[in-house]
Amino acid sequence: MLRRLESSFFTLALLLFTNVSLADSLRVGIPTLGQIPFFWLDEAGEYQGIYPDTLRLVAADLHRSLVFVPLSQARLRRHFEMGEIDIEMGVKNNIEDRPELKRVSIFTRPFNVVNEVIIYRPELSFPVFILNDLAGQHVATVRGNTVPDNLIREDFTNEWQIAQRVHRGWNNIGLMKEEVALYYQRKHNLNYETSLPYASNAVSFRVNIQEKEIVNNMNASILRLEKAGVLEQLVCKYLCGPTILNVQKQTN
């Protein structure tokens, strides 16, 4: 059923794509499972979040339109290899990829840094917030994520479950991304503390080699937005509150 839905989404996106100027549109692969505040599909059917908003600003500088194509992560990568996807958002440049994917991938300069943090019950304390301090303790993690062998992991489907469990005291400690932890904490008034980052990863846009001519302009746009403070404001839009009403207007 999921594959049929993905196929339908992809076909619809391609149909929409053919009705827009082929020269102006960029096909953006986006995982069907969203991750707030990085990206998600809202009730109006529009993609929201740090990654789509950043890419929209960059695309405006390039005078290119975007077509978001929802796919599972595995199918997204396969379509990228086949040249049917032009951009993937929020990818670590040091990621281990299949040779077939590496051959068609070019990375832009980083546009954001994703921090990994420990969330914990307020009554707990640790001398130093590094994973070695948690040796032998039960830690809530997202299934499939890599964690040190000295932890006793308890796997859950997503970071929302981890945030809820630590808030309710069902788990004392959880591992998750800092932006996600802060978003859930402030949006839903959850009761937990957040450590300093124990790991950080710069993320970029992965661009298909068939669109290699846009990479330099994307890099220039990202650098301009970074120097103007717009990228920082954009993150704060989702984590600090509605501090900017129109990001695009401030860049003009």
Rosetta silent file (secondary structure, phi, psi, omega in degrees, C-alpha in Angstrom):
SEQUENCE: MLRRLESSFFTLALLLFTNVSLADSLRVGIPTLGQIPFFWLDEAGEYQGIYPDTLRLVAADLHRSLVFVPLSQARLRRHFEMGEIDIEMGVKNNIEDRPELKRVSIFTRPFNVVNEVIIYRPELSFPVFILNDLAGQHVATVRGNTVPDNLIREDFTNEWQIAQRVHRGWNNIGLMKEEVALYYQRKHNLNYETSLPYASNAVSFRVNIQEKEIVNNMNASILRLEKAGVLEQLVCKYLCGPTILNVQKQTN
SCORE:     score description
SCORE:     0.000 S_00000001
   1 L     0.000  -45.242  179.423    0.000    0.000    0.000 S_00000001
   2 H   -60.723  -41.500 -179.970    2.830    2.416    0.943 S_00000001
   3 H   -64.910  -37.804  178.767    4.618    1.724   -2.341 S_00000001
   4 H   -64.718  -41.057  178.738    1.417    2.393   -4.307 S_00000001
   5 H   -64.767  -43.286  178.969    0.952    5.696   -2.472 S_00000001
   6 H   -62.119  -41.708 -179.941    4.572    6.691   -3.073 S_00000001
   7 H   -63.510  -39.441  179.167    4.241    5.794   -6.739 S_00000001
   8 H   -66.000  -43.787  177.655    1.057    7.869   -6.990 S_00000001
   9 H   -59.148  -44.777 -176.543    2.719   10.822   -5.269 S_00000001
  10 H   -65.873  -41.767  178.419    5.714   10.576   -7.563 S_00000001
  11 H   -62.426  -43.811  179.343    3.535   10.353  -10.689 S_00000001
  12 H   -62.051  -43.704 -179.707    1.476   13.346   -9.531 S_00000001
  13 H   -62.169  -39.798  179.263    4.616   15.350   -8.822 S_00000001
  14 H   -67.005  -36.457  177.152    5.984   14.557  -12.267 S_00000001
  15 H   -64.824  -42.760  176.580    2.683   15.612  -13.840 S_00000001
  16 H   -62.815  -38.968 -178.459    2.831   18.872  -11.919 S_00000001
  17 H   -62.176  -38.500 -178.146    6.442   19.212  -12.946 S_00000001
  18 H   -72.453  -18.667  178.755    5.583   18.930  -16.635 S_00000001
  19 L   -88.519   -3.687  176.066    3.025   21.731  -16.261 S_00000001
  20 L  -108.665  162.668  179.486    5.721   24.087  -14.945 S_00000001
  21 L   -58.760  120.394 -179.487    8.654   25.367  -16.945 S_00000001
  22 L   -60.222  -31.161 -177.498   11.078   22.464  -17.269 S_00000001
  23 L   -75.328  -22.877 -172.032   13.969   24.917  -17.286 S_00000001
  24 L  -101.982  -17.405 -171.651   12.899   26.592  -14.034 S_00000001
  25 E   -94.930  142.288  173.988   11.793   23.717  -11.769 S_00000001
  26 E  -117.936  129.126 -179.471   13.925   21.669   -9.377 S_00000001
  27 E   -88.031  119.675 -175.229   12.591   18.327   -8.132 S_00000001
  28 E  -109.338  115.644  176.061   13.179   18.019   -4.396 S_00000001
  29 E   -76.557  133.198 -179.241   12.988   14.581   -2.802 S_00000001
  30 E  -137.086  127.216 -178.126   11.488   14.705    0.670 S_00000001
  31 E   -58.561  139.632 -177.653   11.001   11.725    3.028 S_00000001
  32 L   -65.793  -29.856  175.923    7.356   10.833    3.583 S_00000001
  33 L   -87.488  109.163 -178.526    7.939   10.631    7.345 S_00000001
  34 L   -71.910  166.491  175.515    8.426   14.241    8.432 S_00000001
  35 E  -142.425   98.091  178.363   10.640   15.404   11.270 S_00000001
  36 L   -69.102  135.991    6.844    9.558   18.595   12.990 S_00000001
  37 L   -97.705   14.695 -176.535   11.075   21.230   12.965 S_00000001
  38 L   -74.599  -47.850  177.442   13.245   20.216    9.996 S_00000001
  39 E  -164.460  144.359  174.133   10.447   19.363    7.543 S_00000001
  40 E  -166.968  161.738  178.687    6.828   18.222    7.581 S_00000001
  41 E   -96.922  120.579 -177.409    3.615   18.396    5.570 S_00000001
  42 L   -83.942  179.469 -175.290    1.044   20.707    7.153 S_00000001
  43 L   -66.115  -21.383  179.150   -2.749   20.374    7.090 S_00000001
  44 L   -87.662    0.829  179.684   -2.938   22.591    3.999 S_00000001
  45 L    82.109   18.534  178.556   -0.650   20.225    2.089 S_00000001
  46 L  -107.418  144.581  177.618    2.358   22.588    2.181 S_00000001
  47 E   -83.841  129.315 -179.974    5.839   21.614    3.323 S_00000001
  48 E  -119.790  166.282  173.893    7.045   23.571    6.329 S_00000001
  49 L   124.491  171.308 -176.936   10.251   23.555    8.364 S_00000001
  50 H   -59.246  -44.481 -175.492   13.843   24.740    8.474 S_00000001
  51 H   -69.267  -52.488  178.794   14.955   22.762    5.410 S_00000001
  52 H   -61.050  -39.417 -179.462   12.146   23.691    2.954 S_00000001
  53 H   -63.286  -42.435  178.342   12.211   27.332    4.083 S_00000001
  54 H   -62.940  -45.234 -178.617   15.966   27.553    3.561 S_00000001
  55 H   -65.169  -34.944  177.407   15.735   25.928    0.141 S_00000001
  56 H   -62.159  -40.580  178.838   12.923   28.291   -0.910 S_00000001
  57 H   -64.952  -42.653  178.787   15.144   31.276   -0.119 S_00000001
  58 H   -65.134  -44.465 -179.392   18.021   29.772   -2.097 S_00000001
  59 H   -62.531  -34.091  177.731   15.728   28.867   -5.020 S_00000001
  60 H   -64.110  -38.885  176.644   14.420   32.446   -5.100 S_00000001
  61 H   -64.643  -32.588 -179.538   17.990   33.673   -5.563 S_00000001
  62 H   -84.418   -8.502 -174.589   18.377   31.170   -8.405 S_00000001
  63 L    58.269   43.047  177.910   15.014   32.157   -9.943 S_00000001
  64 L  -122.285  143.817  175.635   14.025   28.488   -9.883 S_00000001
  65 E   -93.058  163.137 -176.750   10.761   26.954   -8.688 S_00000001
  66 E  -119.326  140.551  171.040   10.549   23.844   -6.515 S_00000001
  67 E  -121.887  113.495 -179.461    8.498   20.674   -6.837 S_00000001
  68 E   -84.679  126.904 -177.199    8.513   18.589   -3.632 S_00000001
  69 E  -115.410  106.728 -178.760    8.333   14.843   -4.306 S_00000001
  70 E   -77.393  127.422 -179.626    7.426   12.718   -1.224 S_00000001
  71 E  -147.943  158.241  169.552    9.147    9.314   -1.134 S_00000001
  72 L   -64.506  158.953 -176.928   10.461    6.853    1.417 S_00000001
  73 H   -58.819  -41.774 -179.063   14.138    7.451    2.175 S_00000001
  74 H   -64.872  -43.455 -179.529   15.228    4.357    0.234 S_00000001
  75 H   -71.062  -32.235  177.084   13.164    5.241   -2.838 S_00000001
  76 H   -59.109  -47.449 -179.508   14.304    8.853   -2.655 S_00000001
  77 H   -64.071  -39.298 -179.842   17.925    7.732   -2.971 S_00000001
  78 H   -66.164  -43.327  178.206   17.108    5.367   -5.846 S_00000001
  79 H   -65.121  -33.495  176.218   15.234    8.070   -7.771 S_00000001
  80 H   -63.423  -45.111  179.043   18.159   10.421   -7.142 S_00000001
  81 H   -60.333  -34.121 -178.643   20.548    7.858   -8.646 S_00000001
  82 L   -82.912   -1.175  179.447   18.281    7.580  -11.700 S_00000001
  83 L    81.207   15.398 -179.243   18.299   11.366  -12.201 S_00000001
  84 L   -95.800   -4.170  174.365   14.613   11.772  -11.309 S_00000001
  85 L  -127.552  135.217 -177.816   15.378   13.874   -8.209 S_00000001
  86 L   -95.379  -33.339 -174.205   17.500   17.025   -8.363 S_00000001
  87 E  -140.200  138.664  168.299   17.943   17.916   -4.684 S_00000001
  88 E  -119.242  136.340 -172.699   17.899   16.162   -1.313 S_00000001
  89 E   -96.703  146.595  169.776   17.760   18.387    1.775 S_00000001
  90 E    64.007   50.695 -177.310   19.741   18.244    5.016 S_00000001
  91 E  -107.385  136.612  174.847   22.368   15.625    4.172 S_00000001
  92 E   -71.100  133.530 -179.077   25.634   15.145    6.091 S_00000001
  93 L   -69.889  -20.049 -178.894   28.610   15.592    3.747 S_00000001
  94 L   -97.578   17.057 -177.598   30.459   12.750    5.493 S_00000001
  95 L   -67.916  145.348  176.927   27.631   10.259    5.048 S_00000001
  96 L   -84.920  110.731 -176.483   28.512    6.771    3.829 S_00000001
  97 L  -111.444  159.536  170.541   26.739    6.406    0.482 S_00000001
  98 L   -63.287  147.115  179.161   26.471    3.698   -2.124 S_00000001
  99 H   -55.349  -36.467 -179.815   29.009    4.172   -4.958 S_00000001
 100 H   -63.127  -35.082 -179.703   26.096    4.649   -7.394 S_00000001
 101 H   -77.582  -39.328  179.544   24.807    7.548   -5.285 S_00000001
 102 H   -60.298  -37.129 -175.869   28.228    9.126   -4.769 S_00000001
 103 L   -64.373  -25.042 -176.742   28.818    9.264   -8.520 S_00000001
 104 L  -111.053   12.380 -174.103   25.818   11.539   -9.080 S_00000001
 105 E  -110.449  134.961  169.277   26.074   13.661   -5.889 S_00000001
 106 E  -128.422  134.242 -178.821   27.488   17.136   -5.342 S_00000001
 107 E  -102.462  138.397  172.724   27.161   18.795   -1.925 S_00000001
 108 L   -76.865  174.614  170.821   26.622   22.491   -1.336 S_00000001
 109 L   -63.547  151.565  179.411   28.325   24.329    1.502 S_00000001
 110 L   -59.778  144.664  176.398   26.619   23.529    4.854 S_00000001
 111 L  -117.517   -6.455 -179.625   23.535   25.587    5.690 S_00000001
 112 E  -160.303  160.776  175.355   22.828   24.229    9.178 S_00000001
 113 E  -122.713  126.885  179.812   24.384   22.214   11.998 S_00000001
 114 E  -102.369  119.823 -178.747   22.398   19.406   13.633 S_00000001
 115 E   -99.290  141.508  173.673   23.377   18.730   17.255 S_00000001
 116 E  -100.309  131.766 -176.284   22.788   15.488   19.143 S_00000001
 117 E  -133.659  166.932  173.311   21.874   15.962   22.815 S_00000001
 118 E  -101.839  128.921  169.237   20.846   14.077   25.935 S_00000001
 119 E  -106.096  145.144 -172.669   17.446   14.904   27.411 S_00000001
 120 E  -153.388  159.618  177.942   16.911   13.917   31.032 S_00000001
 121 L   -62.043  138.434 -175.894   14.635   14.260   34.018 S_00000001
 122 L   -57.239  -28.814 -177.384   15.237   17.588   35.833 S_00000001
 123 L   -77.165   -9.188  178.577   16.034   15.843   39.135 S_00000001
 124 L   -89.696  158.494  174.050   18.991   14.042   37.544 S_00000001
 125 L  -149.948  150.889  178.525   22.455   15.485   37.077 S_00000001
 126 L  -131.195  142.435 -178.963   25.658   14.333   35.396 S_00000001
 127 L   -63.321  -39.505  178.390   29.180   15.673   35.986 S_00000001
 128 L  -141.408  136.216 -176.052   29.902   15.931   32.266 S_00000001
 129 L   -89.294   74.134  172.052   27.406   15.489   29.461 S_00000001
 130 L  -127.008  157.421 -172.973   29.172   12.887   27.387 S_00000001
 131 H   -64.485  -25.789  179.293   27.858    9.468   26.510 S_00000001
 132 H   -62.669  -25.996  177.552   30.479    7.717   28.661 S_00000001
 133 H   -67.076  -18.747 -176.180   28.693    9.127   31.725 S_00000001
 134 H   -98.161    9.446 -176.971   25.666    7.044   30.758 S_00000001
 135 L   -54.414  129.264  176.939   27.466    3.692   30.654 S_00000001
 136 L    82.029   -1.354 -179.382   25.197    0.892   31.876 S_00000001
 137 L   -97.077  153.284  176.547   22.103    3.103   32.031 S_00000001
 138 E   -76.821  126.141 -176.250   18.849    2.584   30.144 S_00000001
 139 E  -128.858  128.900  177.413   18.597    5.181   27.389 S_00000001
 140 E   -78.284  127.282 -178.734   15.617    5.827   25.079 S_00000001
 141 E  -135.615  162.997  174.171   16.737    5.989   21.440 S_00000001
 142 E   -81.178  132.137 -178.737   15.168    5.992   17.988 S_00000001
 143 L   -54.819  129.203  178.326   15.185    2.533   16.452 S_00000001
 144 L    97.417  -18.724  177.736   18.011    2.221   13.924 S_00000001
 145 L   -71.936  146.751  178.886   20.106    5.098   15.276 S_00000001
 146 L   -83.189  127.840  176.207   23.710    4.314   16.156 S_00000001
 147 L  -134.494  157.471 -179.766   24.523    4.550   19.860 S_00000001
 148 L   -58.935  149.814 -177.300   27.570    3.435   21.889 S_00000001
 149 L   -68.759  -20.217 -176.137   27.728   -0.223   22.920 S_00000001
 150 L   -82.764    2.506  176.575   28.072    0.622   26.616 S_00000001
 151 L   -97.987  148.691  172.853   24.482    1.928   26.761 S_00000001
 152 E   -95.432  101.765 -172.490   21.410   -0.190   27.434 S_00000001
 153 E   -86.012  144.606  171.437   19.178    1.040   24.642 S_00000001
 154 E  -122.813  111.317 -170.979   15.396    1.052   24.626 S_00000001
 155 E   -86.463  139.912  175.972   14.220    1.595   21.052 S_00000001
 156 E  -134.094  168.567 -172.072   11.210    3.655   20.010 S_00000001
 157 L   -71.703  -39.772 -174.666    9.756    4.698   16.667 S_00000001
 158 L  -151.888  174.171 -175.551   10.494    8.427   16.763 S_00000001
 159 H   -74.136  -24.111  175.769   11.807   11.313   18.863 S_00000001
 160 H   -62.187  -41.675  177.510    8.316   12.471   19.847 S_00000001
 161 H   -61.997  -41.089 -179.845    7.860    9.216   21.753 S_00000001
 162 H   -64.130  -45.861  179.528   11.207    9.738   23.503 S_00000001
 163 H   -59.492  -42.599  179.961   10.330   13.306   24.491 S_00000001
 164 H   -64.825  -41.929 -176.459    6.973   12.163   25.873 S_00000001
 165 H   -67.688  -42.008  178.784    8.468    9.281   27.845 S_00000001
 166 H   -68.392  -40.144  177.221   11.154   11.413   29.507 S_00000001
 167 H   -57.810  -41.800 -176.315    8.553   14.139   30.247 S_00000001
 168 H   -86.639   -4.966  179.186    6.282   11.590   31.950 S_00000001
 169 L    84.194    9.442  178.257    9.113    9.882   33.821 S_00000001
 170 L   -75.778  -25.547  169.630    8.777    6.584   31.964 S_00000001
 171 L  -132.651  140.561  178.626   12.406    7.004   30.894 S_00000001
 172 L   -82.119  -27.900 -171.605   14.989    9.071   32.755 S_00000001
 173 E  -138.543  141.784  174.918   17.263    9.647   29.770 S_00000001
 174 E  -142.905  155.947  176.332   16.833    9.950   25.994 S_00000001
 175 E  -113.396  131.153  179.541   19.014   10.737   22.993 S_00000001
 176 E  -162.903  176.858  178.653   17.713   13.037   20.249 S_00000001
 177 E   -78.414  141.226 -175.327   18.453   16.035   18.039 S_00000001
 178 H   -59.342  -45.601 -178.469   18.693   19.358   19.845 S_00000001
 179 H   -60.707  -39.494  179.621   16.298   21.215   17.509 S_00000001
 180 H   -67.843  -44.368  179.898   13.672   18.507   17.929 S_00000001
 181 H   -59.688  -44.382 -178.962   14.104   18.424   21.716 S_00000001
 182 H   -69.229  -39.715 -179.835   13.724   22.209   21.994 S_00000001
 183 H   -61.687  -49.784 -179.436   10.772   22.342   19.607 S_00000001
 184 H   -63.659  -41.162 -177.705    8.800   19.692   21.497 S_00000001
 185 H   -61.430  -44.331 -176.047    9.719   21.181   24.869 S_00000001
 186 H   -81.669  -35.570 -178.452    8.535   24.692   23.971 S_00000001
 187 H   -71.589  -38.101 -173.693    5.595   23.747   21.781 S_00000001
 188 H  -115.247   10.203  176.843    4.114   21.218   24.232 S_00000001
 189 L    53.778   51.151 -178.546    5.551   22.518   27.538 S_00000001
 190 L   -85.686  148.293 -173.494    7.414   19.277   28.248 S_00000001
 191 L  -102.346   91.290  171.189    9.375   18.830   31.469 S_00000001
 192 L  -158.008  163.696  176.409   12.977   17.788   30.804 S_00000001
 193 E  -103.095  155.132 -179.250   16.466   19.261   30.660 S_00000001
 194 E  -120.843  130.009 -178.565   18.681   19.311   27.575 S_00000001
 195 L   -78.120  171.422  166.018   22.430   18.746   27.693 S_00000001
 196 L   -65.569  156.032 -178.996   25.110   20.473   25.692 S_00000001
 197 L   -61.028  137.114  172.309   25.673   18.707   22.329 S_00000001
 198 L   -99.628  -10.488  175.716   27.710   15.515   22.480 S_00000001
 199 E  -156.668  147.876  179.636   27.961   15.374   18.663 S_00000001
 200 E  -137.142  140.492  179.080   27.406   17.846   15.826 S_00000001
 201 E  -134.031  123.690  173.787   26.942   17.321   12.085 S_00000001
 202 E   -73.733  139.504  179.661   26.924   19.995    9.391 S_00000001
 203 E  -121.145  148.329 -175.334   24.182   19.408    6.805 S_00000001
 204 E  -132.634  179.056  168.425   24.034   20.484    3.157 S_00000001
 205 E   -94.577  131.068  172.581   21.894   20.135    0.082 S_00000001
 206 E   -88.923  124.594 -177.758   22.763   17.146   -2.082 S_00000001
 207 E  -114.297  134.134  177.574   22.511   18.210   -5.736 S_00000001
 208 E   -66.840  141.218 -175.569   22.301   15.802   -8.658 S_00000001
 209 H   -58.774  -23.807  178.479   25.283   16.101  -10.983 S_00000001
 210 H   -69.540  -13.734  176.146   22.923   16.882  -13.863 S_00000001
 211 H  -113.311   28.397 -173.263   22.234   20.224  -12.107 S_00000001
 212 H   -61.083  -23.680 -177.164   25.891   20.886  -11.250 S_00000001
 213 H   -69.022  -15.299 -178.734   25.790   24.363  -12.809 S_00000001
 214 H   -91.503  -10.351 -171.420   23.577   25.654   -9.960 S_00000001
 215 H   -63.832  -44.369  179.798   25.877   24.583   -7.103 S_00000001
 216 H   -61.175  -41.055  178.629   28.115   27.660   -7.136 S_00000001
 217 H   -68.633  -35.028  175.672   25.082   29.950   -7.114 S_00000001
 218 H   -64.484  -42.761  178.796   23.525   27.921   -4.292 S_00000001
 219 H   -61.751  -41.988  178.955   26.733   28.273   -2.295 S_00000001
 220 H   -63.764  -39.990  179.334   26.759   32.039   -2.888 S_00000001
 221 H   -65.893  -45.053  179.242   23.123   32.270   -1.774 S_00000001
 222 H   -60.997  -43.226  179.607   23.734   30.216    1.378 S_00000001
 223 H   -62.899  -42.340  179.328   26.753   32.369    2.248 S_00000001
 224 H   -62.501  -45.713 -179.429   24.745   35.578    1.727 S_00000001
 225 H   -65.263  -36.201  178.668   21.879   34.329    3.893 S_00000001
 226 H   -66.436  -47.437 -179.140   24.333   33.210    6.563 S_00000001
 227 H   -65.088  -32.426  179.408   26.158   36.559    6.676 S_00000001
 228 L   -78.542   -5.723 -179.286   22.853   38.442    6.811 S_00000001
 229 L    79.958    7.397 -175.422   21.784   36.361    9.832 S_00000001
 230 H   -71.547  -38.005 -179.611   18.757   35.023    7.981 S_00000001
 231 H   -63.969  -39.167  176.968   19.625   31.343    8.457 S_00000001
 232 H   -66.015  -41.192  178.283   19.902   31.870   12.211 S_00000001
 233 H   -64.528  -36.016 -178.733   16.601   33.764   12.248 S_00000001
 234 H   -64.545  -42.368  176.244   14.969   30.984   10.277 S_00000001
 235 H   -62.918  -41.546 -179.399   15.932   28.406   12.906 S_00000001
 236 H   -65.934  -26.730  177.041   14.680   30.767   15.608 S_00000001
 237 H   -55.879  -37.058 -178.250   11.363   31.034   13.769 S_00000001
 238 H   -96.057  -22.744 -174.664   10.664   27.429   14.763 S_00000001
 239 H  -107.827  -24.292 -176.924   12.563   27.231   18.061 S_00000001
 240 L  -108.050  -16.272 -175.263   12.251   30.709   19.604 S_00000001
 241 L   120.957  177.873 -175.657    8.832   31.820   18.386 S_00000001
 242 L   -76.201   67.415 -177.260    7.540   33.949   15.480 S_00000001
 243 L   -77.267  -20.689  176.071   10.446   36.427   15.514 S_00000001
 244 L  -129.998  131.851 -179.139   10.256   36.938   11.765 S_00000001
 245 L   -91.936  -28.418 -178.086    7.034   37.193    9.826 S_00000001
 246 L  -146.625   92.448 -176.667    8.536   37.337    6.377 S_00000001
 247 H   -61.719  -41.130 -176.318   12.071   36.002    6.022 S_00000001
 248 H   -61.695  -38.650 -177.138   12.144   36.664    2.301 S_00000001
 249 H   -63.106  -34.221 -177.872   11.291   40.342    2.768 S_00000001
 250 H   -72.817  -17.957 -177.618   14.290   40.846    5.061 S_00000001
 251 H   -92.117   -8.146 -177.692   16.690   39.530    2.438 S_00000001
 252 L   -86.053    0.000    0.000   15.584   41.957   -0.298 S_00000001
